[in-house]
CSV table of C-alpha atoms in Angstrom, one decimal:
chain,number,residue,atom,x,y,z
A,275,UNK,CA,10.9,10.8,32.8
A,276,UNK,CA,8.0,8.4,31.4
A,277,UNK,CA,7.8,9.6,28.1
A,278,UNK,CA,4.3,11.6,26.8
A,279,UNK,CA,1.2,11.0,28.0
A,280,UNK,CA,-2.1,10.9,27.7
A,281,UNK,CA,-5.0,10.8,29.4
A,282,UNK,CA,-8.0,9.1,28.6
A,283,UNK,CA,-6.7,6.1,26.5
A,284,UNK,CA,-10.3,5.4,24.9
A,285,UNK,CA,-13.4,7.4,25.2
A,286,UNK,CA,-16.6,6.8,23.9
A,287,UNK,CA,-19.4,9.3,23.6
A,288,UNK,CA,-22.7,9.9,21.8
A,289,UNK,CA,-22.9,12.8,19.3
A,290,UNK,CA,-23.5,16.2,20.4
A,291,UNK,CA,-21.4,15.8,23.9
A,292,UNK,CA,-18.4,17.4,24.8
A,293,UNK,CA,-15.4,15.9,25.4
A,294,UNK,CA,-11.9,16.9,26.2
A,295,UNK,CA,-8.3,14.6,26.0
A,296,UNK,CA,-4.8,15.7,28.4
A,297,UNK,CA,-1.5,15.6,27.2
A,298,UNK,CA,1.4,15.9,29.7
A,299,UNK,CA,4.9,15.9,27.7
A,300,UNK,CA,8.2,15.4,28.4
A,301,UNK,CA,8.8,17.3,30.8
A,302,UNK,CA,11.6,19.6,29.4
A,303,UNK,CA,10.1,20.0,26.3
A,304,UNK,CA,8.5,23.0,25.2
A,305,UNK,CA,6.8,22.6,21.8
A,306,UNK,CA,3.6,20.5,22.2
A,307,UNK,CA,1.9,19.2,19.2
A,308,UNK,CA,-1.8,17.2,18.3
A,309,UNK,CA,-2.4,15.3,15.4
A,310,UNK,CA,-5.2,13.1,14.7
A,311,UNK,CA,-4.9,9.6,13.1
A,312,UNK,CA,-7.7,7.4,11.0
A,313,UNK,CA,-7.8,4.2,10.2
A,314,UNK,CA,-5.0,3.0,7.4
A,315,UNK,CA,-3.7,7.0,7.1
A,316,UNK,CA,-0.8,8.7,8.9
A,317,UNK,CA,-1.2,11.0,11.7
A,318,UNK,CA,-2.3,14.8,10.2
A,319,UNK,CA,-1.4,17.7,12.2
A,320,UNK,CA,-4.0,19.7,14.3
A,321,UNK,CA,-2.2,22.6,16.2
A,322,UNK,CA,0.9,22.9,18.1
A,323,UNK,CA,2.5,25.0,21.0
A,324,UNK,CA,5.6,27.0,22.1
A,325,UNK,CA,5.5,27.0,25.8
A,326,UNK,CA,1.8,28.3,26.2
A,327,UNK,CA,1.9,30.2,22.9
A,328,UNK,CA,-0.2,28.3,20.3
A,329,UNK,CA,1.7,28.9,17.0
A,330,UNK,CA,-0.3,27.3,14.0
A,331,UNK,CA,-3.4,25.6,13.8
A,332,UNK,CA,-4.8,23.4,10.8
A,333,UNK,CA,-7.7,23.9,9.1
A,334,UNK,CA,-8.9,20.4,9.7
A,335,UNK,CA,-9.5,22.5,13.4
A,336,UNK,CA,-12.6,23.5,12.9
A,337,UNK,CA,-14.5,25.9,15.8
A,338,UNK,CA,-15.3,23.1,17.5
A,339,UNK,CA,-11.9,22.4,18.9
A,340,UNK,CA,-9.9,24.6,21.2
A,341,UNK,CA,-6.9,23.6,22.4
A,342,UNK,CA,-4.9,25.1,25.8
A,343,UNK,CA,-2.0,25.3,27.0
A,344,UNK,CA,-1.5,27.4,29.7
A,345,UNK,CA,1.5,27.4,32.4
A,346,UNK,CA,3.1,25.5,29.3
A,347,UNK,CA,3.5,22.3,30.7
A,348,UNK,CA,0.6,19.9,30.0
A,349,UNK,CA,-2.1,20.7,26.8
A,350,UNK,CA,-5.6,19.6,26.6
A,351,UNK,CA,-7.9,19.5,23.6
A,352,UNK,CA,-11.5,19.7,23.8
A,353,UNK,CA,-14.1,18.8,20.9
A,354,UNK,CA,-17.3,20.4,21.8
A,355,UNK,CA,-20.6,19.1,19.5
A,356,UNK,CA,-18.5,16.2,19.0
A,357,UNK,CA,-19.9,14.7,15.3
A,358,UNK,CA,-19.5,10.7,14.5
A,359,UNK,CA,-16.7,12.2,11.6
A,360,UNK,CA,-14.8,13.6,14.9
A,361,UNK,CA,-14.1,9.4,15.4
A,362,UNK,CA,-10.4,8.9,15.5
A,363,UNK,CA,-7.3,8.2,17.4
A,364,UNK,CA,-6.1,12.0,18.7
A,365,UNK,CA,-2.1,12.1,19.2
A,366,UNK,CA,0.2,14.4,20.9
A,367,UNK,CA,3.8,14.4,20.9
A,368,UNK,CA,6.3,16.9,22.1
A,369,UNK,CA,10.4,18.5,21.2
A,370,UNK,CA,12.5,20.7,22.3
A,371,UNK,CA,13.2,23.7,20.3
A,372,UNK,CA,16.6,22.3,19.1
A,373,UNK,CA,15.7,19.1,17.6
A,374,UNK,CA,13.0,18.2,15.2
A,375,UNK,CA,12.4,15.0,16.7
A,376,UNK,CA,8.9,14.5,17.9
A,377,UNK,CA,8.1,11.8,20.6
A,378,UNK,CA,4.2,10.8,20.7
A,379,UNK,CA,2.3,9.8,23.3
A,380,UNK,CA,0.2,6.6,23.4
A,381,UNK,CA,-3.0,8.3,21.9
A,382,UNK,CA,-6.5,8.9,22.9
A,383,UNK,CA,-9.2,6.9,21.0
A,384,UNK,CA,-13.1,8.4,20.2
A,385,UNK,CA,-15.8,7.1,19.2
A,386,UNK,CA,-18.6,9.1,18.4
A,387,UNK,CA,-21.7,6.8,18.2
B,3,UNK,CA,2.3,21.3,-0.3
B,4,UNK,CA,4.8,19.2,0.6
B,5,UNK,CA,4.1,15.7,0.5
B,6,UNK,CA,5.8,11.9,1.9
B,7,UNK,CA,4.4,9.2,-0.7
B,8,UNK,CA,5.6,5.0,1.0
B,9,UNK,CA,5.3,2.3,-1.0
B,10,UNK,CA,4.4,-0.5,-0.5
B,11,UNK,CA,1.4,0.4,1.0
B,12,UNK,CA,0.9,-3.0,2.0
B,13,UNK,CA,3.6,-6.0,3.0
B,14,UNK,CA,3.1,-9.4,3.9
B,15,UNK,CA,5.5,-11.4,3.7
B,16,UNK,CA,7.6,-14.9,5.4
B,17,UNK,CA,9.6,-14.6,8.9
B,18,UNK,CA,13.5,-14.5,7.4
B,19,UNK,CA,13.0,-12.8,4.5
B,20,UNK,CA,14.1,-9.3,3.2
B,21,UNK,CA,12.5,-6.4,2.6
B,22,UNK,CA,12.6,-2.1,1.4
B,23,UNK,CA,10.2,0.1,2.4
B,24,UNK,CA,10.2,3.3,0.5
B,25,UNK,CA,9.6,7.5,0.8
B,26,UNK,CA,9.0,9.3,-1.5
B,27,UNK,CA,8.8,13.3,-2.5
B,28,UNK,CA,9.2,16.1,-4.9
B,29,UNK,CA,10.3,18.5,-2.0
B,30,UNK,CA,13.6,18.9,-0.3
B,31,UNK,CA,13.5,17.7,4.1
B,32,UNK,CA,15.6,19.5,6.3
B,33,UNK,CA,15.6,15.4,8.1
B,34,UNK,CA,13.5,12.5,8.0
B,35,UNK,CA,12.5,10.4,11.0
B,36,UNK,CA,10.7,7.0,10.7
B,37,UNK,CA,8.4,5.3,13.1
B,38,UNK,CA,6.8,2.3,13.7
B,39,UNK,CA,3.4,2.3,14.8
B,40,UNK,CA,1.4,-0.7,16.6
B,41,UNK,CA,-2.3,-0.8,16.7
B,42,UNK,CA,-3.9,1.4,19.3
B,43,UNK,CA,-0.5,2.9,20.3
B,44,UNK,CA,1.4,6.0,19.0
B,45,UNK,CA,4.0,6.0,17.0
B,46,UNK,CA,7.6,5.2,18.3
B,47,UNK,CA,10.3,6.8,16.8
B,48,UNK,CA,13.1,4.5,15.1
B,49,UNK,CA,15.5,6.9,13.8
B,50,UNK,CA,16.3,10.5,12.3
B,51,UNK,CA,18.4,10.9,9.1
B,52,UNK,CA,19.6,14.7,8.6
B,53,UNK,CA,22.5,14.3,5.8
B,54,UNK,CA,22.0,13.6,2.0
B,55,UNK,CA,23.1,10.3,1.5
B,56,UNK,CA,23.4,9.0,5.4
B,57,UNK,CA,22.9,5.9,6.3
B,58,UNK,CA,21.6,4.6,9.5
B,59,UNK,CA,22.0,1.0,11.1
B,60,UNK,CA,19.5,-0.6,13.7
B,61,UNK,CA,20.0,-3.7,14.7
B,62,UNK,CA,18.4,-5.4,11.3
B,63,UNK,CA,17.4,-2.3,10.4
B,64,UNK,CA,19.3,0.2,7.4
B,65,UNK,CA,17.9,3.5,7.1
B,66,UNK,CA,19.0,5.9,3.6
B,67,UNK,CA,18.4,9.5,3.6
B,68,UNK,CA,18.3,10.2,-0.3
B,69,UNK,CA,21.5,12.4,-1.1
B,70,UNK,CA,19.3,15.2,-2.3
B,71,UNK,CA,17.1,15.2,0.5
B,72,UNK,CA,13.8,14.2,-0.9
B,73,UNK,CA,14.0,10.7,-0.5
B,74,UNK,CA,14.6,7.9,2.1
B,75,UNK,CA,14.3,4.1,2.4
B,76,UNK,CA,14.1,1.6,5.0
B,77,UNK,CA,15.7,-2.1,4.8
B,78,UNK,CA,15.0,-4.9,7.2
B,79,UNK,CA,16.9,-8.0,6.9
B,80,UNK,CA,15.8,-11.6,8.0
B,81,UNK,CA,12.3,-9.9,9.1
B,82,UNK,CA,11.0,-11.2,12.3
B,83,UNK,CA,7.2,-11.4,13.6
B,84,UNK,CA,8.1,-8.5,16.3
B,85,UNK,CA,8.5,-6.1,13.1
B,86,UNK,CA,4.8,-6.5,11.9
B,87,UNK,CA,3.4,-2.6,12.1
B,88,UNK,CA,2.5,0.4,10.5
B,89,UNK,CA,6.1,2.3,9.2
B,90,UNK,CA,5.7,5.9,8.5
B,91,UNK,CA,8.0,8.0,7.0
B,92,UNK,CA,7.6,12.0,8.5
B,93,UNK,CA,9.6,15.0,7.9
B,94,UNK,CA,9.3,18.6,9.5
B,95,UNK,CA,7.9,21.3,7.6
B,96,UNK,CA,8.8,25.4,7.2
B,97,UNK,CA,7.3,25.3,10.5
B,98,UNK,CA,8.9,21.9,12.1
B,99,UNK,CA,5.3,19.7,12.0
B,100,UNK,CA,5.3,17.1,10.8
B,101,UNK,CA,4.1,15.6,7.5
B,102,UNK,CA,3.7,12.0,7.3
B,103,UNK,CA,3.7,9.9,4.3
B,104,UNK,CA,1.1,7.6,3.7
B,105,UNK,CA,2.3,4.6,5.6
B,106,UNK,CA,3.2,1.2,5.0
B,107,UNK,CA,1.4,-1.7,6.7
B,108,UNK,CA,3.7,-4.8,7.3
B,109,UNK,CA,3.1,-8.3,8.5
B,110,UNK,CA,5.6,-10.9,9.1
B,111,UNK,CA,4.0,-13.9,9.5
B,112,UNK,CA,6.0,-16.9,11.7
């Protein structure tokens, strides 16, 4: 197993596009979470999943983001209307239900010019 | 709200010297895990401290886990340039996300 992944490392877009990130976890873990990151601040949670079930979602999700999950395996995100505030490095990590230990992925990096 | 406070927020300091980095909260953690994060990557996980008052040993590295639970510190010894990054401090929530603390930015200059 190669750890998390995710797929596209940077993307740049203009404001008002849609755009949409892929995270593939570990494979034998079933809780899937996204966090978002900005510059200088820790990583603040965004929503995560049990298997295909999406348990909690912040409220820094506005209705612009939707996030899927569904055989359970891999998770994408998708920011539609993306605004230049949506700018920001977009993590996902993954568990099992046993452990609390969260392995992250590489990240996905947006710009919104 | 729980909340993860680090200090220092920023560390610069000489290749072979010591250094505690510190985390901080009013609430009780179930565990603690710290990272260290490199610019553009994710953050890699170091370690996980579960029982008040464990201590943890990597390499140059000493990790505390406070013994009531709501603290935890992080020690290098003889810090090398390879250990220049972003530490963060994160601990599960009611509903196992997790809350990171603030961060602490550190630069180990040759």
């Amino acid at each position: 197993d190669t750890g998390v992944s995710q797929n596209p490392r940077h993307k740049i877009t203009k404001r008002g596009q849609n755009v949409t990130f892929r995270c593939d976890p570990i494979s034998e873990h079933n809780r899937l979470y996204w966090y978002r990151q900005t510059l200088g601040q820790g990583p603040e949670f965004l929503t995560y999943f049990q298997n295909e079930a999406q348990l909690e979602k912040s409220r820094l999700l506005s209705d612009r983001f939707s996030a899927e999950r569904p055989k359970g395996s891999f998770s994408t995100l998708e920011i539609q209307r993306t605004e230049q505030g949506d700018s920001a490095m977009y993590l996902c990590a993954s568990s099992d239900a046993w452990h609390n230990e969260q392995f992250f992925g590489p990240g996905t990096r947006l710009t919104v010019l | 709200t729980q909340l993860l406070e680090q200090s220092p927020q920023f560390l610069s300091i000489q290749e072979g010297e010591n250094l505690t980095v510190y985390c901080n909260s009013s609430s009780v953690f179930s565990s603690l895990q710290w990272y260290r994060q490199e610019p553009g990557e994710g953050p890699v996980l170091l370690v996980t401290v579960v029982t008040g008052g464990e201590v943890k040993k990597l390499k140059r590295l000493t990790f505390q886990f406070g013994d009531a639970r709501k603290d935890s510190s992080l020690h290098i010894t003889a810090a090398q340039p390879g250990d220049t990054g972003l530490y963060l401090c994160a601990g599960p929530d009611n509903t196992d996300k997790l809350i990171f603390g603030t961060g602490t930015r550190l630069q180990v200059f040759p």
